[in-house]
Structures are given as structure tokens and as C-alpha cells.
GROMACS .gro file of C-alpha atoms in nm:
model
  436
    1MET     CA    1  -0.029   0.025   0.001
    2SER     CA    2   0.157   0.353  -0.071
    3GLN     CA    3   0.166   0.551   0.223
    4ARG     CA    4   0.235   1.013   0.247
    5GLN     CA    5   0.536   1.102   0.385
    6GLY     CA    6   0.428   1.140   0.761
    7THR     CA    7   0.326   0.757   0.767
    8ASP     CA    8   0.655   0.669   0.575
    9ALA     CA    9   0.854   0.904   0.867
   10VAL     CA   10   0.744   0.628   1.134
   11HIS     CA   11   0.643   0.300   0.950
   12ALA     CA   12   0.838   0.257   0.641
   13GLY     CA   13   1.103  -0.060   0.667
   14TYR     CA   14   0.961  -0.215   1.030
   15ARG     CA   15   0.707  -0.411   1.082
   16PRO     CA   16   0.674  -0.577   1.525
   17SER     CA   17   0.766  -0.925   1.438
   18GLY     CA   18   0.956  -1.221   1.596
   19ASP     CA   19   0.893  -1.343   2.012
   20PHE     CA   20   0.846  -0.996   2.163
   21ARG     CA   21   0.722  -0.772   1.817
   22PRO     CA   22   0.869  -0.452   1.985
   23MET     CA   23   0.743  -0.165   1.821
   24LEU     CA   24   1.037   0.033   1.827
   25PRO     CA   25   1.288  -0.081   1.555
   26PRO     CA   26   1.520  -0.293   1.789
   27LEU     CA   27   1.882  -0.205   1.812
   28HIS     CA   28   2.117  -0.534   1.655
   29ASN     CA   29   2.473  -0.408   1.835
   30CYS     CA   30   2.670  -0.671   1.671
   31ALA     CA   31   2.949  -0.723   1.486
   32ALA     CA   32   2.894  -1.041   1.283
   33TYR     CA   33   2.580  -1.322   1.238
   34GLN     CA   34   2.601  -1.709   1.276
   35PHE     CA   35   2.572  -1.861   0.983
   36GLU     CA   36   2.309  -2.125   0.907
   37SER     CA   37   2.589  -2.330   0.725
   38HIS     CA   38   2.935  -2.316   0.481
   39ALA     CA   39   2.737  -2.365   0.188
   40GLU     CA   40   2.509  -2.041   0.325
   41ALA     CA   41   2.816  -1.846   0.466
   42ILE     CA   42   2.970  -1.912   0.092
   43GLU     CA   43   2.637  -1.759  -0.085
   44LYS     CA   44   2.683  -1.463   0.063
   45PHE     CA   45   3.002  -1.376   0.070
   46ALA     CA   46   2.989  -1.411  -0.308
   47LEU     CA   47   2.756  -1.147  -0.347
   48ARG     CA   48   2.471  -1.429  -0.452
   49GLN     CA   49   2.277  -1.432  -0.149
   50SER     CA   50   2.126  -1.185   0.056
   51GLY     CA   51   2.183  -1.138   0.404
   52PHE     CA   52   2.444  -0.985   0.650
   53THR     CA   53   2.778  -1.119   0.730
   54TYR     CA   54   2.958  -0.827   0.901
   55SER     CA   55   2.813  -0.510   1.015
   56ARG     CA   56   3.112  -0.297   0.792
   57THR     CA   57   2.836  -0.360   0.547
   58GLY     CA   58   2.485  -0.428   0.665
   59ASN     CA   59   2.340  -0.435   1.025
   60PRO     CA   60   1.996  -0.475   1.058
   61THR     CA   61   1.906  -0.169   1.267
   62VAL     CA   62   2.118   0.051   0.937
   63ALA     CA   63   1.893  -0.152   0.671
   64ILE     CA   64   1.571  -0.037   0.844
   65LEU     CA   65   1.688   0.333   0.835
   66GLU     CA   66   1.840   0.199   0.458
   67GLN     CA   67   1.483   0.174   0.383
   68ARG     CA   68   1.327   0.403   0.559
   69VAL     CA   69   1.515   0.692   0.390
   70ALA     CA   70   1.519   0.543   0.051
   71ALA     CA   71   1.093   0.516   0.097
   72LEU     CA   72   1.087   0.928   0.201
   73GLU     CA   73   1.291   1.059  -0.123
   74GLY     CA   74   1.106   0.793  -0.370
   75GLY     CA   75   1.421   0.608  -0.410
   76ALA     CA   76   1.499   0.228  -0.518
   77GLN     CA   77   1.779   0.169  -0.243
   78ALA     CA   78   2.031   0.363  -0.009
   79VAL     CA   79   2.339   0.243   0.215
   80ALA     CA   80   2.404   0.412   0.500
   81THR     CA   81   2.750   0.519   0.595
   82ALA     CA   82   2.936   0.692   0.919
   83SER     CA   83   2.860   1.030   0.810
   84GLY     CA   84   2.683   1.293   0.553
   85GLN     CA   85   3.076   1.370   0.392
   86SER     CA   86   3.144   1.002   0.386
   87ALA     CA   87   2.790   0.943   0.207
   88VAL     CA   88   2.903   1.231  -0.055
   89ALA     CA   89   3.272   1.055  -0.100
   90LEU     CA   90   3.128   0.682  -0.167
   91SER     CA   91   2.851   0.850  -0.380
   92LEU     CA   92   3.139   0.989  -0.639
   93LEU     CA   93   3.464   0.743  -0.568
   94ALA     CA   94   3.139   0.495  -0.739
   95LEU     CA   95   3.107   0.706  -0.993
   96THR     CA   96   3.431   0.797  -1.096
   97GLN     CA   97   3.615   0.496  -1.027
   98GLY     CA   98   3.977   0.676  -1.069
   99PRO     CA   99   4.120   0.968  -1.187
  100LYS     CA  100   3.755   1.093  -1.399
  101HIS     CA  101   3.615   1.417  -1.398
  102ILE     CA  102   3.351   1.522  -1.205
  103VAL     CA  103   3.141   1.879  -1.246
  104VAL     CA  104   2.969   2.066  -0.955
  105SER     CA  105   2.820   2.339  -0.802
  106SER     CA  106   3.027   2.665  -0.667
  107SER     CA  107   2.770   2.627  -0.383
  108LEU     CA  108   2.806   2.450  -0.226
  109TYR     CA  109   2.871   2.384   0.203
  110GLY     CA  110   3.263   2.391   0.278
  111GLY     CA  111   3.372   2.070   0.372
  112THR     CA  112   3.213   1.965   0.046
  113VAL     CA  113   3.427   2.197  -0.102
  114ASP     CA  114   3.708   2.065   0.133
  115LEU     CA  115   3.688   1.752   0.042
  116PHE     CA  116   3.628   1.803  -0.387
  117THR     CA  117   3.966   2.032  -0.428
  118ASP     CA  118   4.218   1.882  -0.136
  119THR     CA  119   4.118   1.496  -0.126
  120PHE     CA  120   3.962   1.471  -0.484
  121SER     CA  121   4.251   1.644  -0.617
  122ASP     CA  122   4.448   1.346  -0.397
  123PHE     CA  123   4.329   1.119  -0.613
  124GLY     CA  124   4.321   1.210  -0.999
  125ILE     CA  125   4.000   1.305  -1.006
  126ARG     CA  126   3.974   1.667  -1.141
  127VAL     CA  127   3.668   1.926  -1.049
  128SER     CA  128   3.500   2.184  -1.247
  129PHE     CA  129   3.300   2.430  -1.006
  130VAL     CA  130   3.047   2.614  -1.201
  131ASP     CA  131   2.803   2.860  -1.142
  132GLN     CA  132   2.454   2.636  -1.027
  133ALA     CA  133   2.196   2.897  -1.158
  134ASP     CA  134   2.352   2.890  -1.532
  135PRO     CA  135   2.234   2.584  -1.769
  136ALA     CA  136   2.515   2.637  -2.019
  137ALA     CA  137   2.763   2.664  -1.743
  138TRP     CA  138   2.620   2.285  -1.684
  139ALA     CA  139   2.658   2.174  -2.036
  140GLY     CA  140   2.985   2.404  -2.136
  141ALA     CA  141   3.189   2.235  -1.824
  142ILE     CA  142   3.120   1.858  -1.982
  143GLU     CA  143   3.438   1.672  -2.068
  144GLU     CA  144   3.492   1.324  -2.199
  145ASP     CA  145   3.562   1.173  -1.893
  146THR     CA  146   3.303   1.344  -1.690
  147ARG     CA  147   3.131   1.103  -1.455
  148ALA     CA  148   2.913   1.301  -1.233
  149PHE     CA  149   2.719   1.601  -1.125
  150PHE     CA  150   2.681   1.715  -0.848
  151LEU     CA  151   2.511   1.992  -0.649
  152GLU     CA  152   2.284   2.059  -0.366
  153SER     CA  153   1.906   2.101  -0.387
  154VAL     CA  154   1.897   2.442  -0.165
  155SER     CA  155   2.285   2.529  -0.088
  156ASN     CA  156   2.455   2.571   0.225
  157PRO     CA  157   2.422   2.895   0.347
  158LEU     CA  158   2.229   3.124   0.057
  159CYS     CA  159   1.957   2.888   0.022
  160THR     CA  160   1.997   2.857  -0.352
  161VAL     CA  161   1.767   2.644  -0.469
  162ALA     CA  162   1.890   2.458  -0.750
  163ASP     CA  163   1.729   2.402  -1.120
  164LEU     CA  164   1.688   2.006  -1.119
  165PRO     CA  165   1.488   1.960  -1.387
  166ALA     CA  166   1.697   2.219  -1.634
  167ILE     CA  167   2.028   2.058  -1.484
  168SER     CA  168   1.907   1.657  -1.454
  169ALA     CA  169   1.838   1.712  -1.883
  170ILE     CA  170   2.219   1.815  -1.983
  171GLY     CA  171   2.398   1.531  -1.771
  172HIS     CA  172   2.134   1.246  -1.873
  173GLU     CA  173   2.177   1.439  -2.261
  174HIS     CA  174   2.543   1.347  -2.249
  175ASN     CA  175   2.519   1.083  -1.987
  176ILE     CA  176   2.623   1.197  -1.709
  177PRO     CA  177   2.436   1.095  -1.315
  178VAL     CA  178   2.304   1.321  -1.134
  179VAL     CA  179   2.382   1.374  -0.740
  180VAL     CA  180   2.214   1.548  -0.512
  181ASP     CA  181   2.322   1.642  -0.131
  182ASN     CA  182   1.964   1.713   0.010
  183THR     CA  183   2.070   1.761   0.345
  184LEU     CA  184   1.912   2.136   0.394
  185ALA     CA  185   1.565   2.071   0.245
  186THR     CA  186   1.494   1.725   0.343
  187PRO     CA  187   1.269   1.497   0.152
  188LEU     CA  188   0.989   1.705   0.313
  189ASN     CA  189   1.061   1.966   0.177
  190ILE     CA  190   1.209   1.827  -0.246
  191ARG     CA  191   1.220   1.497  -0.321
  192PRO     CA  192   1.517   1.531  -0.606
  193LEU     CA  193   1.471   1.199  -0.762
  194ASP     CA  194   1.131   1.395  -0.888
  195PHE     CA  195   1.297   1.603  -1.044
  196GLY     CA  196   1.538   1.413  -1.269
  197ALA     CA  197   1.819   1.329  -1.032
  198ASP     CA  198   1.936   0.945  -1.049
  199ILE     CA  199   2.152   0.942  -0.690
  200VAL     CA  200   2.059   1.188  -0.353
  201VAL     CA  201   2.271   1.209  -0.042
  202HIS     CA  202   2.237   1.327   0.308
  203SER     CA  203   2.388   1.427   0.603
  204ALA     CA  204   2.152   1.227   0.800
  205THR     CA  205   2.287   1.375   1.119
  206LYS     CA  206   2.180   1.746   1.031
  207GLY     CA  207   1.752   1.739   0.918
  208LEU     CA  208   1.672   1.357   0.944
  209ALA     CA  209   1.793   1.309   1.281
  210GLY     CA  210   1.708   1.646   1.400
  211HIS     CA  211   1.868   1.680   1.786
  212GLY     CA  212   2.261   1.696   1.697
  213SER     CA  213   2.287   1.395   1.837
  214VAL     CA  214   2.459   1.122   1.624
  215LEU     CA  215   2.646   1.110   1.269
  216GLY     CA  216   2.516   0.911   0.995
  217GLY     CA  217   2.540   1.009   0.619
  218VAL     CA  218   2.297   0.827   0.372
  219VAL     CA  219   2.325   0.774  -0.005
  220VAL     CA  220   1.968   0.669  -0.195
  221ASP     CA  221   1.980   0.554  -0.511
  222SER     CA  222   1.696   0.601  -0.719
  223GLY     CA  223   1.742   0.270  -0.969
  224LYS     CA  224   1.693   0.419  -1.311
  225PHE     CA  225   1.961   0.542  -1.404
  226ASP     CA  226   2.169   0.366  -1.752
  227PHE     CA  227   2.498   0.201  -1.621
  228SER     CA  228   2.476  -0.066  -1.903
  229ASP     CA  229   2.763   0.074  -2.120
  230SER     CA  230   3.043  -0.109  -1.983
  231THR     CA  231   3.357   0.087  -2.179
  232ARG     CA  232   3.199   0.397  -1.964
  233TRP     CA  233   3.091   0.209  -1.646
  234PRO     CA  234   3.326  -0.088  -1.585
  235GLN     CA  235   3.297  -0.057  -1.305
  236ILE     CA  236   2.884  -0.147  -1.297
  237ALA     CA  237   2.862  -0.313  -1.653
  238ALA     CA  238   3.226  -0.500  -1.749
  239PRO     CA  239   3.305  -0.836  -1.532
  240ARG     CA  240   3.516  -0.820  -1.239
  241VAL     CA  241   3.751  -1.101  -1.130
  242ARG     CA  242   3.620  -0.982  -0.803
  243LEU     CA  243   3.266  -1.129  -0.873
  244ASN     CA  244   3.447  -1.454  -0.965
  245ASN     CA  245   3.398  -1.246  -1.394
  246ALA     CA  246   3.038  -1.151  -1.320
  247SER     CA  247   2.956  -0.795  -1.344
  248LEU     CA  248   2.740  -0.603  -1.076
  249LEU     CA  249   2.460  -0.572  -1.334
  250GLU     CA  250   2.473  -0.925  -1.450
  251ARG     CA  251   2.396  -0.982  -1.095
  252HIS     CA  252   2.231  -0.710  -0.923
  253GLY     CA  253   2.012  -0.504  -1.187
  254SER     CA  254   1.883  -0.180  -1.128
  255ALA     CA  255   2.060  -0.195  -0.772
  256ALA     CA  256   2.396  -0.237  -0.920
  257TYR     CA  257   2.535   0.072  -0.789
  258ALA     CA  258   2.374   0.050  -0.475
  259MET     CA  259   2.605  -0.243  -0.457
  260LEU     CA  260   2.854  -0.122  -0.582
  261VAL     CA  261   2.863   0.159  -0.297
  262ARG     CA  262   2.819  -0.096  -0.034
  263SER     CA  263   3.078  -0.375  -0.143
  264LYS     CA  264   3.358  -0.226  -0.225
  265PHE     CA  265   3.361   0.153  -0.124
  266LEU     CA  266   3.196   0.156   0.258
  267HIS     CA  267   3.377  -0.245   0.238
  268ASP     CA  268   3.666  -0.140   0.167
  269LEU     CA  269   3.700   0.242   0.319
  270GLY     CA  270   3.479   0.097   0.610
  271PRO     CA  271   3.302   0.420   0.684
  272ALA     CA  272   3.013   0.198   0.839
  273LEU     CA  273   2.713   0.325   1.004
  274ALA     CA  274   2.713   0.178   1.412
  275PRO     CA  275   2.344   0.057   1.532
  276ALA     CA  276   2.284   0.273   1.786
  277SER     CA  277   2.370   0.584   1.540
  278ALA     CA  278   2.077   0.418   1.303
  279GLN     CA  279   1.873   0.355   1.583
  280GLY     CA  280   1.899   0.748   1.726
  281ILE     CA  281   1.899   0.900   1.327
  282LEU     CA  282   1.515   0.664   1.239
  283THR     CA  283   1.374   0.792   1.607
  284GLY     CA  284   1.483   1.170   1.484
  285ILE     CA  285   1.310   1.126   1.131
  286GLU     CA  286   0.973   0.997   1.339
  287THR     CA  287   0.905   1.331   1.407
  288LEU     CA  288   1.082   1.504   1.151
  289PRO     CA  289   0.731   1.642   0.918
  290VAL     CA  290   0.598   1.830   1.255
  291ARG     CA  291   0.971   1.958   1.328
  292ALA     CA  292   0.983   2.043   0.977
  293ALA     CA  293   0.655   2.231   0.978
  294HIS     CA  294   0.742   2.424   1.297
  295VAL     CA  295   1.100   2.545   1.161
  296GLN     CA  296   0.915   2.654   0.842
  297ARG     CA  297   0.734   2.954   1.050
  298SER     CA  298   0.993   2.965   1.256
  299VAL     CA  299   1.197   3.082   1.013
  300SER     CA  300   0.928   3.293   0.817
  301THR     CA  301   0.784   3.476   1.119
  302LEU     CA  302   1.190   3.583   1.136
  303ILE     CA  303   1.298   3.688   0.813
  304GLN     CA  304   0.902   3.912   0.829
  305GLU     CA  305   1.005   4.065   1.154
  306LEU     CA  306   1.382   4.120   1.084
  307ALA     CA  307   1.322   4.206   0.716
  308ASP     CA  308   1.346   4.631   0.813
  309HIS     CA  309   1.614   4.581   1.109
  310PRO     CA  310   1.862   4.872   1.066
  311GLY     CA  311   2.160   4.587   1.094
  312ILE     CA  312   2.073   4.393   0.832
  313ALA     CA  313   2.201   4.479   0.471
  314ALA     CA  314   2.008   4.153   0.322
  315ILE     CA  315   1.824   3.804   0.425
  316HIS     CA  316   1.934   3.584   0.166
  317HIS     CA  317   1.582   3.335   0.164
  318PRO     CA  318   1.412   3.198  -0.168
  319SER     CA  319   1.069   3.316  -0.007
  320LEU     CA  320   1.143   3.667  -0.037
  321PRO     CA  321   1.062   3.797  -0.374
  322ALA     CA  322   1.403   3.964  -0.468
  323HIS     CA  323   1.623   3.603  -0.415
  324PRO     CA  324   1.720   3.467  -0.740
  325SER     CA  325   1.549   3.134  -0.654
  326HIS     CA  326   1.203   3.311  -0.556
  327GLU     CA  327   0.999   3.165  -0.887
  328LEU     CA  328   1.206   2.848  -0.956
  329ALA     CA  329   1.184   2.799  -0.521
  330LYS     CA  330   0.775   2.819  -0.524
  331LYS     CA  331   0.722   2.546  -0.853
  332LEU     CA  332   1.002   2.296  -0.689
  333THR     CA  333   0.954   2.398  -0.312
  334PRO     CA  334   0.640   2.529  -0.166
  335LYS     CA  335   0.645   2.378   0.150
  336GLY     CA  336   0.989   2.636   0.213
  337THR     CA  337   1.334   2.480   0.171
  338GLY     CA  338   1.427   2.388   0.537
  339CYS     CA  339   1.581   2.546   0.857
  340VAL     CA  340   1.824   2.771   0.757
  341LEU     CA  341   1.803   3.177   0.654
  342ALA     CA  342   2.146   3.403   0.556
  343ILE     CA  343   2.179   3.745   0.739
  344GLU     CA  344   2.397   3.980   0.519
  345LEU     CA  345   2.478   4.232   0.826
  346ALA     CA  346   2.521   4.571   0.768
  347HIS     CA  347   2.932   4.527   0.837
  348PRO     CA  348   3.174   4.316   0.864
  349SER     CA  349   3.215   4.481   1.213
  350LEU     CA  350   2.931   4.337   1.334
  351VAL     CA  351   2.987   4.002   1.330
  352SER     CA  352   3.137   3.953   1.657
  353PRO     CA  353   2.952   4.205   1.826
  354VAL     CA  354   2.609   3.999   1.675
  355ILE     CA  355   2.764   3.675   1.799
  356ASP     CA  356   2.896   3.729   2.093
  357GLY     CA  357   2.562   3.915   2.205
  358LEU     CA  358   2.317   3.648   2.157
  359GLN     CA  359   2.251   3.488   2.478
  360LEU     CA  360   1.976   3.205   2.402
  361ILE     CA  361   2.090   3.121   2.020
  362SER     CA  362   2.459   2.937   2.016
  363LEU     CA  363   2.776   2.970   1.786
  364ALA     CA  364   2.770   2.625   1.665
  365ALA     CA  365   2.906   2.476   1.335
  366ASN     CA  366   2.609   2.221   1.278
  367VAL     CA  367   2.209   2.277   1.126
  368GLY     CA  368   1.900   2.085   1.185
  369ASP     CA  369   1.909   2.081   1.577
  370THR     CA  370   1.618   2.124   1.798
  371ARG     CA  371   1.851   2.405   1.899
  372THR     CA  372   1.880   2.769   1.698
  373MET     CA  373   2.255   2.798   1.614
  374VAL     CA  374   2.433   3.034   1.424
  375ALA     CA  375   2.765   3.029   1.236
  376HIS     CA  376   2.997   3.242   1.017
  377PRO     CA  377   3.072   3.116   0.683
  378ALA     CA  378   3.387   3.245   0.610
  379THR     CA  379   3.549   3.201   0.931
  380MET     CA  380   3.407   2.827   1.038
  381THR     CA  381   3.237   2.697   0.733
  382HIS     CA  382   3.341   2.789   0.468
  383CYS     CA  383   3.698   2.935   0.595
  384ARG     CA  384   3.949   2.700   0.365
  385LEU     CA  385   3.721   2.907   0.039
  386SER     CA  386   3.956   3.117  -0.150
  387ALA     CA  387   3.857   3.521  -0.172
  388GLU     CA  388   3.737   3.422  -0.535
  389GLN     CA  389   3.525   3.051  -0.386
  390LEU     CA  390   3.422   3.252  -0.140
  391LEU     CA  391   3.276   3.500  -0.437
  392ALA     CA  392   3.163   3.262  -0.652
  393ALA     CA  393   2.975   3.135  -0.356
  394GLY     CA  394   2.806   3.481  -0.328
  395LEU     CA  395   2.942   3.465   0.042
  396ASN     CA  396   3.117   3.743   0.177
  397THR     CA  397   3.246   3.853   0.566
  398SER     CA  398   2.917   3.998   0.652
  399THR     CA  399   2.709   3.687   0.635
  400LEU     CA  400   2.533   3.475   0.885
  401ARG     CA  401   2.416   3.156   0.855
  402ILE     CA  402   2.131   3.070   1.116
  403SER     CA  403   1.980   2.751   1.170
  404VAL     CA  404   1.601   2.814   1.325
  405GLY     CA  405   1.520   2.489   1.585
  406LEU     CA  406   1.228   2.467   1.803
  407GLU     CA  407   1.256   2.727   1.995
  408ASP     CA  408   0.979   2.982   1.961
  409PRO     CA  409   0.965   3.191   1.734
  410ALA     CA  410   0.948   3.503   1.973
  411ASP     CA  411   1.199   3.444   2.186
  412LEU     CA  412   1.427   3.355   1.898
  413LEU     CA  413   1.320   3.662   1.785
  414ALA     CA  414   1.396   3.911   2.047
  415ASP     CA  415   1.717   3.729   2.064
  416LEU     CA  416   1.820   3.847   1.738
  417THR     CA  417   1.669   4.174   1.779
  418GLN     CA  418   1.864   4.254   2.102
  419ALA     CA  419   2.201   4.144   2.023
  420LEU     CA  420   2.163   4.395   1.671
  421ASP     CA  421   2.102   4.664   1.870
  422GLY     CA  422   2.351   4.622   2.116
  423ALA     CA  423   2.561   4.576   1.827
  424LEU     CA  424   2.486   4.896   1.649
  425ASN     CA  425   2.450   5.064   1.938
  426ARG     CA  426   2.779   4.988   2.046
  427ALA     CA  427   2.914   5.039   1.701
  428LEU     CA  428   2.775   5.453   1.663
  429ALA     CA  429   2.881   5.521   2.055
  430PRO     CA  430   3.243   5.632   1.951
  431GLN     CA  431   3.096   5.868   1.683
  432THR     CA  432   2.856   6.014   1.908
  433GLN     CA  433   3.092   6.114   2.173
  434GLY     CA  434   3.308   6.262   1.877
  435ALA     CA  435   3.015   6.482   1.775
  436SER     CA  436   2.948   6.584   2.167
   0.00000   0.00000   0.00000
């Protein structure tokens, strides 16, 4: 039976069973699994039979999380990882398979940029950054060995909404899969696979888990991309010694890509999600619809009430008509874009006084928590970006990122207002004294 997202958030992937029929997904906190026979062990290790062999590549609790996130995103398969960063890395390593090329948005979380410009460079993977809002730039950056497009559905931190239908069409025209980080928006606000994307990744630490208590990541595959060209996709379509000269496509069909992520990259590199972390994320997902609705109302309240504050030069959020993604957001994310908004202060000198003047809102490098947090991207999350990269991402030294939590929006507004007022008063005090 087809279920709506609110129901999937609570039930997908699990039905009480066994002797005790626990209502909550049980915690299977084990490393290994007993086989009924040697013959069964042989089949499972050869990937000819499904099941669990060792918790680095699969665990019953983790599997429930994978099924739940796949259901929420409308995907066919999912692979959970130890963090969002590992989900991004594994999703793309499985596609590049060596020194290939990828095209990525210039509007990304700073840690992702670090991965692409530093670590991927060590692996020989070439990365071209393009203006996310310019479809022609994506097409123009394609090279003969381009193996992936990568972007965020809603960018961190300026909340630019990606034109997924246009970008996906360009990728598919050139047999390039489109990988989308849906962390900020969450599937409650947009399901990228519905708009042409092929693979979705999450930092499950953020909106999915929702309480800042666990780390985790997920790779979700649509199962629809055509990997049948064995010259272009030998890691999936060509015979592999590792599989006794069979191919993943032959063995697993539309699940071949997800099996590559799991059986090679998760297995060999080892960023496995702990079962206890999976259980924590599952618990968080159960309240995702309620949290998402509350947060969206709070974001709207803050935007409306702070719009005319003299300490703020601009608010970056697609609900505002002046935002470059306003019209696109109305089509793709009508319910909202998640917990983040960015404010640009009237002057860089206000940054530290405003941050240090906050009494309720915390200075912390996370989003999607129950608690509201502020960060200064230029010196924190995006601190290793060059001046040119910051400019391409639309960031400057006056920008603050706010991740809105579950507090009463009136209290959040009061805290931001008093911090802004205090910073402005201190900035004006020397001028007033000089005039007197």
C-alpha cells in the first residue's frame, strides 16, 4: 500500500515481528552474524545471496534506516554511512572509479569543497566548479571523461534552489548521473529524484536525525540511471574478478550502483554507520514532519520581523521576491526549503558583536538541530575557501548562517533583535561621543 511521507517517517522499513514484537526498531548491536551452514556463508560472501555477513557492510538496524530514507526520497535502494561527508565521498568515488572528471556547483558547504579541491585532487579526480544557476555553464564544463554532476538541492548557506529539471536534462543528454545533496531541504520539502536526479545524499546528522546527537550519512539511488555501457561504466557493467568474472549489473540489475557503493567502497574504506547511531536517526525521522512544519513557520516569522532592521543589509531566503531562486522555489519547494536562512549584516564589524551578544542562540557549526545556532561561514564552515571561491559562492565577511530550531520564534526574534541593537549601539557610540 502506498503511504504518505508522514506515515513513512514512522513506519517505513519496519513492522513488529518475532516473539516479542517490539514497537520500536530493535538495536542489533553486533559485529558478526552466525550462518546456518558453510554453504550459506559461501553464497552470502560471494554476493549471490542477500543477508548480513559483517556489520561493516550491513546490519539489521541500519537496514531499517536505509529502507526508511529510501522510502522518503522515493528511491529504490539506500546505503547508510558514518557521516554525510562519507556519503558524498562514496557516492562519487563509485562513479569516478579513478582519475576522472566531475562538474559541481560553486555553491556548496565548505567541507564538501575541501573534499573536492584537496582530497579528490590527491586521487586524481578533476573538479570543475560552475554557477549553479546557469545551465549553459554545466553543459560547457562537460569533458569526455565527466562522470557526475554534483550539487545541493538548497545551497548552504544562501538557500539557492537548484533547477534540478534543467540540470538533470543536461546530465542525461551526456550520460552523466546527477547527484544531489538534499540535506538542508530534507525529502519533506523536495525529493530530487522526482525532478530528474539519479542519486541523493544526506548528512543524516542534520534534519533527518534532528537533535544533534548522532553522526550519519545516506546514499539513495533511484535505480533508474542506465549503467549498461561497459566501456563507460566498467565498474558496474563489465565482468569483475572480485565477482568471479560476473558484473554487478548482471548480478544485481537496477541495484548495481548501490551494491557497488556497499560491497566495494563501504566494505573497503570502512565508514560504517554504528547501529546505535542508526537507531538514533530513526527516532529523529519519526518527528521530521512535525519539526519541519514548526521550523518553516519560525523561519517565516524571523524573515518578516527582521527584514527592516537597520543592522541587516539583506536576508537570503527564497521566500523573498528579491531572492534569485524565488520563482523556482515556488515550483520545486512550495512547502519551504528547510531550517536555514542567511543574513548579511550592515557591516563586517558587526559580526563578532552580534554573535557574542546572542544569549539564547548558540554559536555552533551544525544545522537541523532542535536548538537554534548561528555560524559565520567565512571564518568557520567555509574558512578554507579562497576569496575567489567565496565570491563565486555569493558569500562575504558580513554573512551569518542561522539554523532555526524548535524554540518559540518570539524568543528567537527577541534574542536576535537585542544582539543586533546592542552591536549597532556600540558601533555608533564612538561617533556620538566624538560629536559631543
